[in-house]
Amino acid sequence: GESVGLHLPTLSVQEGDNSIINCAYSNSASDYFIWYKQESGKGPQFIIDIRSNMDKRQGQRVTVLLNKTVKHLSLQIAATQPGDSAVYFCAENIGGGSRLTFGEGTQLTVNP
Amino acid sequence: EAGVAQSPRYKIIEKRQSVAFWCNPISGHATLYWYQQILGQGPKLLIQFQNNGVVDDSQLPKDRFSAERLKGVDSTLKIQPAKLEDSAVYLCASSLAQGHYEQYFGPGTRLTVT
């Protein structure tokens, strides 16, 4: 069945370091992936997306890597800042439409 | 541009009581979603509307949950009667149209059932 999950529930980094958050998915038919950031008391906020015909996409300070061979997705955050502290979710879409299936999230803590 | 609005932000009820949540999506967004987010988990889709029609309600517990979007803009989600396991944050999101994957989320309503 559909399944999106994360390897690590928590990640703690020092300010200025690079962060890598991982996500495993099980459905090879997934054709679109999104990373969301959720701060405490707020709804998820779009960070970056990638389609299954790509293996890398870069944004401002963030990079998403997709490895379809091992069904693995990662989010890299460069020069992590205290404002990056939040829970990060990966979500997948299968077969068009708008339905997203979310994983369980990784809590990123940035230490000053 | 105003974001997705939800009310109330917090609600505490006793089990077997009823509760309703309201959502106003971003202006012009045809697709509206309701998600349930249990503490420590990712959001789970309950129902998706395209304008005032239901596109996907396969994960909505229809014996107690109902939702409507009568005029294709605002939406309400109702739980009747509530159970303890309904304690969660209820998130509303909207997107331009079906097939537009970027969804914009509201702040959510935190429901506690005692």
mmCIF file with all atom_site columns, C-alpha atoms in Angstrom:
data_model
loop_
_atom_site.group_PDB
_atom_site.id
_atom_site.type_symbol
_atom_site.label_atom_id
_atom_site.label_alt_id
_atom_site.label_comp_id
_atom_site.label_asym_id
_atom_site.label_entity_id
_atom_site.label_seq_id
_atom_site.pdbx_PDB_ins_code
_atom_site.Cartn_x
_atom_site.Cartn_y
_atom_site.Cartn_z
_atom_site.occupancy
_atom_site.B_iso_or_equiv
_atom_site.pdbx_formal_charge
_atom_site.auth_seq_id
_atom_site.auth_comp_id
_atom_site.auth_asym_id
_atom_site.auth_atom_id
_atom_site.pdbx_PDB_model_num
ATOM 1   C CA . GLY A 1 1   ? 0.000   0.000  0.000   1.00 0.00 ? 1   GLY A CA 1
ATOM 2   C CA . GLU A 1 2   ? 0.950   3.637  0.021   1.00 0.00 ? 2   GLU A CA 1
ATOM 3   C CA . SER A 1 3   ? 3.591   4.426  2.569   1.00 0.00 ? 3   SER A CA 1
ATOM 4   C CA . VAL A 1 4   ? 5.826   7.400  3.136   1.00 0.00 ? 4   VAL A CA 1
ATOM 5   C CA . GLY A 1 5   ? 8.069   7.438  6.146   1.00 0.00 ? 5   GLY A CA 1
ATOM 6   C CA . LEU A 1 6   ? 11.188  8.979  7.576   1.00 0.00 ? 6   LEU A CA 1
ATOM 7   C CA . HIS A 1 7   ? 14.346  7.323  8.744   1.00 0.00 ? 7   HIS A CA 1
ATOM 8   C CA . LEU A 1 8   ? 14.963  9.534  11.797  1.00 0.00 ? 8   LEU A CA 1
ATOM 9   C CA . PRO A 1 9   ? 12.308  11.085 14.019  1.00 0.00 ? 9   PRO A CA 1
ATOM 10  C CA . THR A 1 10  ? 14.682  13.773 15.394  1.00 0.00 ? 10  THR A CA 1
ATOM 11  C CA . LEU A 1 11  ? 17.720  15.622 14.142  1.00 0.00 ? 11  LEU A CA 1
ATOM 12  C CA . SER A 1 12  ? 19.807  18.076 16.105  1.00 0.00 ? 12  SER A CA 1
ATOM 13  C CA . VAL A 1 13  ? 22.405  20.294 14.386  1.00 0.00 ? 13  VAL A CA 1
ATOM 14  C CA . GLN A 1 14  ? 24.552  23.284 15.173  1.00 0.00 ? 14  GLN A CA 1
ATOM 15  C CA . GLU A 1 15  ? 23.739  26.636 13.630  1.00 0.00 ? 15  GLU A CA 1
ATOM 16  C CA . GLY A 1 16  ? 25.635  27.047 10.387  1.00 0.00 ? 16  GLY A CA 1
ATOM 17  C CA . ASP A 1 17  ? 25.938  23.320 9.719   1.00 0.00 ? 17  ASP A CA 1
ATOM 18  C CA . ASN A 1 18  ? 24.221  21.586 6.839   1.00 0.00 ? 18  ASN A CA 1
ATOM 19  C CA . SER A 1 19  ? 21.195  19.399 7.623   1.00 0.00 ? 19  SER A CA 1
ATOM 20  C CA . ILE A 1 20  ? 20.023  16.311 5.789   1.00 0.00 ? 20  ILE A CA 1
ATOM 21  C CA . ILE A 1 21  ? 16.537  14.948 6.379   1.00 0.00 ? 21  ILE A CA 1
ATOM 22  C CA . ASN A 1 22  ? 15.638  11.615 4.838   1.00 0.00 ? 22  ASN A CA 1
ATOM 23  C CA . CYS A 1 23  ? 12.443  10.033 3.631   1.00 0.00 ? 23  CYS A CA 1
ATOM 24  C CA . ALA A 1 24  ? 11.677  6.554  2.343   1.00 0.00 ? 24  ALA A CA 1
ATOM 25  C CA . TYR A 1 25  ? 8.668   5.756  0.212   1.00 0.00 ? 25  TYR A CA 1
ATOM 26  C CA . SER A 1 26  ? 7.338   2.406  -0.862  1.00 0.00 ? 26  SER A CA 1
ATOM 27  C CA . ASN A 1 27  ? 5.154   3.097  -3.887  1.00 0.00 ? 27  ASN A CA 1
ATOM 28  C CA . SER A 1 28  ? 7.143   3.052  -7.108  1.00 0.00 ? 28  SER A CA 1
ATOM 29  C CA . ALA A 1 29  ? 4.179   4.696  -8.882  1.00 0.00 ? 29  ALA A CA 1
ATOM 30  C CA . SER A 1 30  ? 4.682   7.914  -6.908  1.00 0.00 ? 30  SER A CA 1
ATOM 31  C CA . ASP A 1 31  ? 5.338   10.665 -9.427  1.00 0.00 ? 31  ASP A CA 1
ATOM 32  C CA . TYR A 1 32  ? 5.617   13.800 -7.371  1.00 0.00 ? 32  TYR A CA 1
ATOM 33  C CA . PHE A 1 33  ? 7.113   14.630 -3.990  1.00 0.00 ? 33  PHE A CA 1
ATOM 34  C CA . ILE A 1 34  ? 6.926   17.668 -1.741  1.00 0.00 ? 34  ILE A CA 1
ATOM 35  C CA . TRP A 1 35  ? 8.738   18.724 1.383   1.00 0.00 ? 35  TRP A CA 1
ATOM 36  C CA . TYR A 1 36  ? 6.773   20.710 3.945   1.00 0.00 ? 36  TYR A CA 1
ATOM 37  C CA . LYS A 1 37  ? 7.964   22.549 7.042   1.00 0.00 ? 37  LYS A CA 1
ATOM 38  C CA . GLN A 1 38  ? 5.666   22.784 10.044  1.00 0.00 ? 38  GLN A CA 1
ATOM 39  C CA . GLU A 1 39  ? 6.434   25.114 12.918  1.00 0.00 ? 39  GLU A CA 1
ATOM 40  C CA . SER A 1 40  ? 4.732   24.687 16.252  1.00 0.00 ? 40  SER A CA 1
ATOM 41  C CA . GLY A 1 41  ? 1.120   25.835 16.173  1.00 0.00 ? 41  GLY A CA 1
ATOM 42  C CA . LYS A 1 42  ? 1.122   26.425 12.429  1.00 0.00 ? 42  LYS A CA 1
ATOM 43  C CA . GLY A 1 43  ? 0.046   24.559 9.340   1.00 0.00 ? 43  GLY A CA 1
ATOM 44  C CA . PRO A 1 44  ? 2.581   22.929 7.012   1.00 0.00 ? 44  PRO A CA 1
ATOM 45  C CA . GLN A 1 45  ? 4.417   25.313 4.694   1.00 0.00 ? 45  GLN A CA 1
ATOM 46  C CA . PHE A 1 46  ? 5.615   24.323 1.219   1.00 0.00 ? 46  PHE A CA 1
ATOM 47  C CA . ILE A 1 47  ? 9.411   24.205 0.880   1.00 0.00 ? 47  ILE A CA 1
ATOM 48  C CA . ILE A 1 48  ? 10.294  22.499 -2.377  1.00 0.00 ? 48  ILE A CA 1
ATOM 49  C CA . ASP A 1 49  ? 8.976   19.842 -4.725  1.00 0.00 ? 49  ASP A CA 1
ATOM 50  C CA . ILE A 1 50  ? 10.369  17.402 -7.263  1.00 0.00 ? 50  ILE A CA 1
ATOM 51  C CA . ARG A 1 51  ? 8.876   15.271 -9.986  1.00 0.00 ? 51  ARG A CA 1
ATOM 52  C CA . SER A 1 52  ? 9.817   11.658 -10.490 1.00 0.00 ? 52  SER A CA 1
ATOM 53  C CA . ASN A 1 53  ? 11.565  12.396 -13.794 1.00 0.00 ? 53  ASN A CA 1
ATOM 54  C CA . MET A 1 54  ? 14.157  14.452 -11.915 1.00 0.00 ? 54  MET A CA 1
ATOM 55  C CA . ASP A 1 55  ? 16.829  13.411 -9.437  1.00 0.00 ? 55  ASP A CA 1
ATOM 56  C CA . LYS A 1 56  ? 17.745  16.790 -7.996  1.00 0.00 ? 56  LYS A CA 1
ATOM 57  C CA . ARG A 1 57  ? 16.185  20.179 -7.537  1.00 0.00 ? 57  ARG A CA 1
ATOM 58  C CA . GLN A 1 58  ? 17.589  23.237 -5.814  1.00 0.00 ? 58  GLN A CA 1
ATOM 59  C CA . GLY A 1 59  ? 15.947  26.149 -4.102  1.00 0.00 ? 59  GLY A CA 1
ATOM 60  C CA . GLN A 1 60  ? 17.187  28.867 -1.835  1.00 0.00 ? 60  GLN A CA 1
ATOM 61  C CA . ARG A 1 61  ? 19.396  27.066 0.726   1.00 0.00 ? 61  ARG A CA 1
ATOM 62  C CA . VAL A 1 62  ? 17.507  23.819 0.109   1.00 0.00 ? 62  VAL A CA 1
ATOM 63  C CA . THR A 1 63  ? 18.110  20.894 -2.216  1.00 0.00 ? 63  THR A CA 1
ATOM 64  C CA . VAL A 1 64  ? 15.931  17.851 -2.715  1.00 0.00 ? 64  VAL A CA 1
ATOM 65  C CA . LEU A 1 65  ? 17.446  14.616 -3.996  1.00 0.00 ? 65  LEU A CA 1
ATOM 66  C CA . LEU A 1 66  ? 15.405  11.731 -5.345  1.00 0.00 ? 66  LEU A CA 1
ATOM 67  C CA . ASN A 1 67  ? 16.756  8.210  -5.731  1.00 0.00 ? 67  ASN A CA 1
ATOM 68  C CA . LYS A 1 68  ? 14.076  6.138  -7.397  1.00 0.00 ? 68  LYS A CA 1
ATOM 69  C CA . THR A 1 69  ? 16.204  2.996  -7.378  1.00 0.00 ? 69  THR A CA 1
ATOM 70  C CA . VAL A 1 70  ? 16.023  2.745  -3.597  1.00 0.00 ? 70  VAL A CA 1
ATOM 71  C CA . LYS A 1 71  ? 12.851  4.838  -3.217  1.00 0.00 ? 71  LYS A CA 1
ATOM 72  C CA . HIS A 1 72  ? 14.594  7.470  -1.146  1.00 0.00 ? 72  HIS A CA 1
ATOM 73  C CA . LEU A 1 73  ? 14.098  11.213 -0.882  1.00 0.00 ? 73  LEU A CA 1
ATOM 74  C CA . SER A 1 74  ? 16.232  13.676 1.028   1.00 0.00 ? 74  SER A CA 1
ATOM 75  C CA . LEU A 1 75  ? 16.090  17.346 1.919   1.00 0.00 ? 75  LEU A CA 1
ATOM 76  C CA . GLN A 1 76  ? 19.342  19.194 2.381   1.00 0.00 ? 76  GLN A CA 1
ATOM 77  C CA . ILE A 1 77  ? 19.370  22.527 4.159   1.00 0.00 ? 77  ILE A CA 1
ATOM 78  C CA . ALA A 1 78  ? 22.540  24.579 3.822   1.00 0.00 ? 78  ALA A CA 1
ATOM 79  C CA . ALA A 1 79  ? 23.834  26.777 6.639   1.00 0.00 ? 79  ALA A CA 1
ATOM 80  C CA . THR A 1 80  ? 21.025  25.794 8.982   1.00 0.00 ? 80  THR A CA 1
ATOM 81  C CA . GLN A 1 81  ? 19.583  28.649 11.006  1.00 0.00 ? 81  GLN A CA 1
ATOM 82  C CA . PRO A 1 82  ? 17.565  28.685 14.255  1.00 0.00 ? 82  PRO A CA 1
ATOM 83  C CA . GLY A 1 83  ? 14.503  29.634 12.184  1.00 0.00 ? 83  GLY A CA 1
ATOM 84  C CA . ASP A 1 84  ? 14.792  26.291 10.424  1.00 0.00 ? 84  ASP A CA 1
ATOM 85  C CA . SER A 1 85  ? 13.821  24.489 13.626  1.00 0.00 ? 85  SER A CA 1
ATOM 86  C CA . ALA A 1 86  ? 10.548  22.733 12.838  1.00 0.00 ? 86  ALA A CA 1
ATOM 87  C CA . VAL A 1 87  ? 9.070   19.382 11.858  1.00 0.00 ? 87  VAL A CA 1
ATOM 88  C CA . TYR A 1 88  ? 9.737   18.443 8.238   1.00 0.00 ? 88  TYR A CA 1
ATOM 89  C CA . PHE A 1 89  ? 7.397   16.183 6.293   1.00 0.00 ? 89  PHE A CA 1
ATOM 90  C CA . CYS A 1 90  ? 7.794   14.571 2.938   1.00 0.00 ? 90  CYS A CA 1
ATOM 91  C CA . ALA A 1 91  ? 4.634   13.902 0.977   1.00 0.00 ? 91  ALA A CA 1
ATOM 92  C CA . GLU A 1 92  ? 4.000   11.962 -2.199  1.00 0.00 ? 92  GLU A CA 1
ATOM 93  C CA . ASN A 1 93  ? 1.439   12.036 -4.950  1.00 0.00 ? 93  ASN A CA 1
ATOM 94  C CA . ILE A 1 94  ? 0.515   9.030  -6.983  1.00 0.00 ? 94  ILE A CA 1
ATOM 95  C CA . GLY A 1 95  ? -0.957  9.107  -10.461 1.00 0.00 ? 95  GLY A CA 1
ATOM 96  C CA . GLY A 1 96  ? -1.970  12.736 -10.860 1.00 0.00 ? 96  GLY A CA 1
ATOM 97  C CA . GLY A 1 97  ? -4.874  14.282 -8.977  1.00 0.00 ? 97  GLY A CA 1
ATOM 98  C CA . SER A 1 98  ? -4.065  16.312 -5.913  1.00 0.00 ? 98  SER A CA 1
ATOM 99  C CA . ARG A 1 99  ? -4.044  13.734 -3.142  1.00 0.00 ? 99  ARG A CA 1
ATOM 100 C CA . LEU A 1 100 ? -0.884  13.835 -1.049  1.00 0.00 ? 100 LEU A CA 1
ATOM 101 C CA . THR A 1 101 ? 0.206   11.127 1.377   1.00 0.00 ? 101 THR A CA 1
ATOM 102 C CA . PHE A 1 102 ? 2.373   12.470 4.188   1.00 0.00 ? 102 PHE A CA 1
ATOM 103 C CA . GLY A 1 103 ? 5.075   10.745 6.176   1.00 0.00 ? 103 GLY A CA 1
ATOM 104 C CA . GLU A 1 104 ? 5.386   11.066 9.940   1.00 0.00 ? 104 GLU A CA 1
ATOM 105 C CA . GLY A 1 105 ? 7.891   13.906 10.112  1.00 0.00 ? 105 GLY A CA 1
ATOM 106 C CA . THR A 1 106 ? 11.377  14.663 11.411  1.00 0.00 ? 106 THR A CA 1
ATOM 107 C CA . GLN A 1 107 ? 11.857  17.181 14.205  1.00 0.00 ? 107 GLN A CA 1
ATOM 108 C CA . LEU A 1 108 ? 14.835  19.391 13.329  1.00 0.00 ? 108 LEU A CA 1
ATOM 109 C CA . THR A 1 109 ? 16.401  21.318 16.207  1.00 0.00 ? 109 THR A CA 1
ATOM 110 C CA . VAL A 1 110 ? 19.049  23.936 15.490  1.00 0.00 ? 110 VAL A CA 1
ATOM 111 C CA . ASN A 1 111 ? 21.335  24.747 18.404  1.00 0.00 ? 111 ASN A CA 1
ATOM 112 C CA . PRO A 1 112 ? 22.884  28.231 18.532  1.00 0.00 ? 112 PRO A CA 1
ATOM 113 C CA . GLU B 2 1   ? -2.596  37.719 -0.376  1.00 0.00 ? 1   GLU B CA 1
ATOM 114 C CA . ALA B 2 2   ? -4.605  36.428 2.591   1.00 0.00 ? 2   ALA B CA 1
ATOM 115 C CA . GLY B 2 3   ? -3.937  32.838 3.564   1.00 0.00 ? 3   GLY B CA 1
ATOM 116 C CA . VAL B 2 4   ? -6.289  30.038 4.487   1.00 0.00 ? 4   VAL B CA 1
ATOM 117 C CA . ALA B 2 5   ? -8.402  31.009 7.480   1.00 0.00 ? 5   ALA B CA 1
ATOM 118 C CA . GLN B 2 6   ? -9.733  28.561 10.042  1.00 0.00 ? 6   GLN B CA 1
ATOM 119 C CA . SER B 2 7   ? -11.823 28.897 13.152  1.00 0.00 ? 7   SER B CA 1
ATOM 120 C CA . PRO B 2 8   ? -11.920 28.221 15.972  1.00 0.00 ? 8   PRO B CA 1
ATOM 121 C CA . ARG B 2 9   ? -8.213  27.753 16.735  1.00 0.00 ? 9   ARG B CA 1
ATOM 122 C CA . TYR B 2 10  ? -8.899  25.598 19.778  1.00 0.00 ? 10  TYR B CA 1
ATOM 123 C CA . LYS B 2 11  ? -11.870 23.559 20.938  1.00 0.00 ? 11  LYS B CA 1
ATOM 124 C CA . ILE B 2 12  ? -12.404 21.330 23.951  1.00 0.00 ? 12  ILE B CA 1
ATOM 125 C CA . ILE B 2 13  ? -15.477 19.109 24.085  1.00 0.00 ? 13  ILE B CA 1
ATOM 126 C CA . GLU B 2 14  ? -16.622 16.019 25.901  1.00 0.00 ? 14  GLU B CA 1
ATOM 127 C CA . LYS B 2 15  ? -17.004 12.717 24.113  1.00 0.00 ? 15  LYS B CA 1
ATOM 128 C CA . ARG B 2 16  ? -20.344 12.224 22.392  1.00 0.00 ? 16  ARG B CA 1
ATOM 129 C CA . GLN B 2 17  ? -20.705 15.984 21.865  1.00 0.00 ? 17  GLN B CA 1
ATOM 130 C CA . SER B 2 18  ? -20.751 17.619 18.435  1.00 0.00 ? 18  SER B CA 1
ATOM 131 C CA . VAL B 2 19  ? -18.291 20.096 16.988  1.00 0.00 ? 19  VAL B CA 1
ATOM 132 C CA . ALA B 2 20  ? -17.903 22.049 13.763  1.00 0.00 ? 20  ALA B CA 1
ATOM 133 C CA . PHE B 2 21  ? -14.891 23.649 12.143  1.00 0.00 ? 21  PHE B CA 1
ATOM 134 C CA . TRP B 2 22  ? -14.893 26.380 9.544   1.00 0.00 ? 22  TRP B CA 1
ATOM 135 C CA . CYS B 2 23  ? -12.458 27.076 6.701   1.00 0.00 ? 23  CYS B CA 1
ATOM 136 C CA . ASN B 2 24  ? -12.137 29.933 4.240   1.00 0.00 ? 24  ASN B CA 1
ATOM 137 C CA . PRO B 2 25  ? -9.648  29.072 1.464   1.00 0.00 ? 25  PRO B CA 1
ATOM 138 C CA . ILE B 2 26  ? -7.441  31.430 -0.504  1.00 0.00 ? 26  ILE B CA 1
ATOM 139 C CA . SER B 2 27  ? -9.515  33.475 -2.913  1.00 0.00 ? 27  SER B CA 1
ATOM 140 C CA . GLY B 2 28  ? -9.772  31.795 -6.294  1.00 0.00 ? 28  GLY B CA 1
ATOM 141 C CA . HIS B 2 29  ? -8.678  28.369 -5.108  1.00 0.00 ? 29  HIS B CA 1
ATOM 142 C CA . ALA B 2 30  ? -11.063 25.778 -6.457  1.00 0.00 ? 30  ALA B CA 1
ATOM 143 C CA . THR B 2 31  ? -9.763  22.796 -4.496  1.00 0.00 ? 31  THR B CA 1
ATOM 144 C CA . LEU B 2 32  ? -10.179 22.500 -0.735  1.00 0.00 ? 32  LEU B CA 1
ATOM 145 C CA . TYR B 2 33  ? -8.919  19.777 1.581   1.00 0.00 ? 33  TYR B CA 1
ATOM 146 C CA . TRP B 2 34  ? -9.536  18.768 5.164   1.00 0.00 ? 34  TRP B CA 1
ATOM 147 C CA . TYR B 2 35  ? -6.798  16.855 6.963   1.00 0.00 ? 35  TYR B CA 1
ATOM 148 C CA . GLN B 2 36  ? -6.579  15.263 10.384  1.00 0.00 ? 36  GLN B CA 1
ATOM 149 C CA . GLN B 2 37  ? -3.198  15.472 12.101  1.00 0.00 ? 37  GLN B CA 1
ATOM 150 C CA . ILE B 2 38  ? -2.771  13.370 15.211  1.00 0.00 ? 38  ILE B CA 1
ATOM 151 C CA . LEU B 2 39  ? 0.075   14.469 17.495  1.00 0.00 ? 39  LEU B CA 1
ATOM 152 C CA . GLY B 2 40  ? 3.431   13.270 16.202  1.00 0.00 ? 40  GLY B CA 1
ATOM 153 C CA . GLN B 2 41  ? 2.068   12.168 12.831  1.00 0.00 ? 41  GLN B CA 1
ATOM 154 C CA . GLY B 2 42  ? 1.770   13.617 9.371   1.00 0.00 ? 42  GLY B CA 1
ATOM 155 C CA . PRO B 2 43  ? -1.529  15.026 8.123   1.00 0.00 ? 43  PRO B CA 1
ATOM 156 C CA . LYS B 2 44  ? -4.039  12.487 6.810   1.00 0.00 ? 44  LYS B CA 1
ATOM 157 C CA . LEU B 2 45  ? -6.488  13.534 4.129   1.00 0.00 ? 45  LEU B CA 1
ATOM 158 C CA . LEU B 2 46  ? -10.127 13.296 5.194   1.00 0.00 ? 46  LEU B CA 1
ATOM 159 C CA . ILE B 2 47  ? -11.902 14.880 2.234   1.00 0.00 ? 47  ILE B CA 1
ATOM 160 C CA . GLN B 2 48  ? -11.147 16.835 -0.923  1.00 0.00 ? 48  GLN B CA 1
ATOM 161 C CA . PHE B 2 49  ? -13.531 19.208 -2.706  1.00 0.00 ? 49  PHE B CA 1
ATOM 162 C CA . GLN B 2 50  ? -13.306 20.553 -6.223  1.00 0.00 ? 50  GLN B CA 1
ATOM 163 C CA . ASN B 2 51  ? -15.535 23.633 -6.133  1.00 0.00 ? 51  ASN B CA 1
ATOM 164 C CA . ASN B 2 52  ? -18.614 22.320 -4.286  1.00 0.00 ? 52  ASN B CA 1
ATOM 165 C CA . GLY B 2 53  ? -18.226 18.684 -5.334  1.00 0.00 ? 53  GLY B CA 1
ATOM 166 C CA . VAL B 2 54  ? -16.510 15.913 -3.390  1.00 0.00 ? 54  VAL B CA 1
ATOM 167 C CA . VAL B 2 55  ? -13.497 14.433 -5.199  1.00 0.00 ? 55  VAL B CA 1
ATOM 168 C CA . ASP B 2 56  ? -12.167 12.087 -2.526  1.00 0.00 ? 56  ASP B CA 1
ATOM 169 C CA . ASP B 2 57  ? -13.734 11.159 0.805   1.00 0.00 ? 57  ASP B CA 1
ATOM 170 C CA . SER B 2 58  ? -12.403 7.628  1.012   1.00 0.00 ? 58  SER B CA 1
ATOM 171 C CA . GLN B 2 59  ? -10.712 8.231  4.376   1.00 0.00 ? 59  GLN B CA 1
ATOM 172 C CA . LEU B 2 60  ? -13.561 10.155 5.990   1.00 0.00 ? 60  LEU B CA 1
ATOM 173 C CA . PRO B 2 61  ? -15.284 8.207  8.819   1.00 0.00 ? 61  PRO B CA 1
ATOM 174 C CA . LYS B 2 62  ? -18.719 8.858  7.439   1.00 0.00 ? 62  LYS B CA 1
ATOM 175 C CA . ASP B 2 63  ? -20.576 7.462  10.411  1.00 0.00 ? 63  ASP B CA 1
ATOM 176 C CA . ARG B 2 64  ? -19.522 10.501 12.454  1.00 0.00 ? 64  ARG B CA 1
ATOM 177 C CA . PHE B 2 65  ? -17.767 12.980 10.167  1.00 0.00 ? 65  PHE B CA 1
ATOM 178 C CA . SER B 2 66  ? -19.407 15.163 7.553   1.00 0.00 ? 66  SER B CA 1
ATOM 179 C CA . ALA B 2 67  ? -18.236 18.078 5.449   1.00 0.00 ? 67  ALA B CA 1
ATOM 180 C CA . GLU B 2 68  ? -19.775 20.475 3.024   1.00 0.00 ? 68  GLU B CA 1
ATOM 181 C CA . ARG B 2 69  ? -18.768 23.265 0.706   1.00 0.00 ? 69  ARG B CA 1
ATOM 182 C CA . LEU B 2 70  ? -22.124 24.455 -0.483  1.00 0.00 ? 70  LEU B CA 1
ATOM 183 C CA . LYS B 2 71  ? -21.158 27.545 -2.496  1.00 0.00 ? 71  LYS B CA 1
ATOM 184 C CA . GLY B 2 72  ? -17.737 26.337 -3.553  1.00 0.00 ? 72  GLY B CA 1
ATOM 185 C CA . VAL B 2 73  ? -15.899 28.713 -1.227  1.00 0.00 ? 73  VAL B CA 1
ATOM 186 C CA . ASP B 2 74  ? -16.109 28.237 2.564   1.00 0.00 ? 74  ASP B CA 1
ATOM 187 C CA . SER B 2 75  ? -16.306 24.787 4.045   1.00 0.00 ? 75  SER B CA 1
ATOM 188 C CA . THR B 2 76  ? -17.360 23.246 7.336   1.00 0.00 ? 76  THR B CA 1
ATOM 189 C CA . LEU B 2 77  ? -16.289 19.946 8.856   1.00 0.00 ? 77  LEU B CA 1
ATOM 190 C CA . LYS B 2 78  ? -18.497 18.412 11.530  1.00 0.00 ? 78  LYS B CA 1
ATOM 191 C CA . ILE B 2 79  ? -17.988 15.581 13.981  1.00 0.00 ? 79  ILE B CA 1
ATOM 192 C CA . GLN B 2 80  ? -21.050 14.068 15.613  1.00 0.00 ? 80  GLN B CA 1
ATOM 193 C CA . PRO B 2 81  ? -20.669 12.385 18.058  1.00 0.00 ? 81  PRO B CA 1
ATOM 194 C CA . ALA B 2 82  ? -17.015 12.918 18.959  1.00 0.00 ? 82  ALA B CA 1
ATOM 195 C CA . LYS B 2 83  ? -14.814 10.150 20.327  1.00 0.00 ? 83  LYS B CA 1
ATOM 196 C CA . LEU B 2 84  ? -11.633 10.420 22.376  1.00 0.00 ? 84  LEU B CA 1
ATOM 197 C CA . GLU B 2 85  ? -9.568  9.324  19.376  1.00 0.00 ? 85  GLU B CA 1
ATOM 198 C CA . ASP B 2 86  ? -10.786 12.345 17.409  1.00 0.00 ? 86  ASP B CA 1
ATOM 199 C CA . SER B 2 87  ? -8.432  14.539 19.439  1.00 0.00 ? 87  SER B CA 1
ATOM 200 C CA . ALA B 2 88  ? -6.160  16.031 16.801  1.00 0.00 ? 88  ALA B CA 1
ATOM 201 C CA . VAL B 2 89  ? -5.429  19.140 14.780  1.00 0.00 ? 89  VAL B CA 1
ATOM 202 C CA . TYR B 2 90  ? -7.797  19.601 11.857  1.00 0.00 ? 90  TYR B CA 1
ATOM 203 C CA . LEU B 2 91  ? -6.090  21.335 8.969   1.00 0.00 ? 91  LEU B CA 1
ATOM 204 C CA . CYS B 2 92  ? -7.717  22.947 6.004   1.00 0.00 ? 92  CYS B CA 1
ATOM 205 C CA . ALA B 2 93  ? -5.742  23.491 2.804   1.00 0.00 ? 93  ALA B CA 1
ATOM 206 C CA . SER B 2 94  ? -6.491  24.854 -0.631  1.00 0.00 ? 94  SER B CA 1
ATOM 207 C CA . SER B 2 95  ? -4.930  24.760 -4.069  1.00 0.00 ? 95  SER B CA 1
ATOM 208 C CA . LEU B 2 96  ? -5.672  26.480 -7.351  1.00 0.00 ? 96  LEU B CA 1
ATOM 209 C CA . ALA B 2 97  ? -7.282  23.428 -8.905  1.00 0.00 ? 97  ALA B CA 1
ATOM 210 C CA . GLN B 2 98  ? -7.157  19.685 -8.944  1.00 0.00 ? 98  GLN B CA 1
ATOM 211 C CA . GLY B 2 99  ? -3.787  18.620 -10.282 1.00 0.00 ? 99  GLY B CA 1
ATOM 212 C CA . HIS B 2 100 ? -2.068  21.648 -8.752  1.00 0.00 ? 100 HIS B CA 1
ATOM 213 C CA . TYR B 2 101 ? -0.029  19.917 -6.122  1.00 0.00 ? 101 TYR B CA 1
ATOM 214 C CA . GLU B 2 102 ? 1.065   22.908 -4.049  1.00 0.00 ? 102 GLU B CA 1
ATOM 215 C CA . GLN B 2 103 ? -1.376  23.093 -1.198  1.00 0.00 ? 103 GLN B CA 1
ATOM 216 C CA . TYR B 2 104 ? -1.570  26.069 1.154   1.00 0.00 ? 104 TYR B CA 1
ATOM 217 C CA . PHE B 2 105 ? -2.476  25.200 4.716   1.00 0.00 ? 105 PHE B CA 1
ATOM 218 C CA . GLY B 2 106 ? -4.342  27.111 7.363   1.00 0.00 ? 106 GLY B CA 1
ATOM 219 C CA . PRO B 2 107 ? -3.194  27.212 11.004  1.00 0.00 ? 107 PRO B CA 1
ATOM 220 C CA . GLY B 2 108 ? -5.499  24.382 12.006  1.00 0.00 ? 108 GLY B CA 1
ATOM 221 C CA . THR B 2 109 ? -8.011  23.800 14.790  1.00 0.00 ? 109 THR B CA 1
ATOM 222 C CA . ARG B 2 110 ? -6.747  21.874 17.790  1.00 0.00 ? 110 ARG B CA 1
ATOM 223 C CA . LEU B 2 111 ? -9.546  19.624 19.081  1.00 0.00 ? 111 LEU B CA 1
ATOM 224 C CA . THR B 2 112 ? -9.377  17.989 22.484  1.00 0.00 ? 112 THR B CA 1
ATOM 225 C CA . VAL B 2 113 ? -12.048 15.426 23.328  1.00 0.00 ? 113 VAL B CA 1
ATOM 226 C CA . THR B 2 114 ? -12.290 14.569 27.034  1.00 0.00 ? 114 THR B CA 1
#
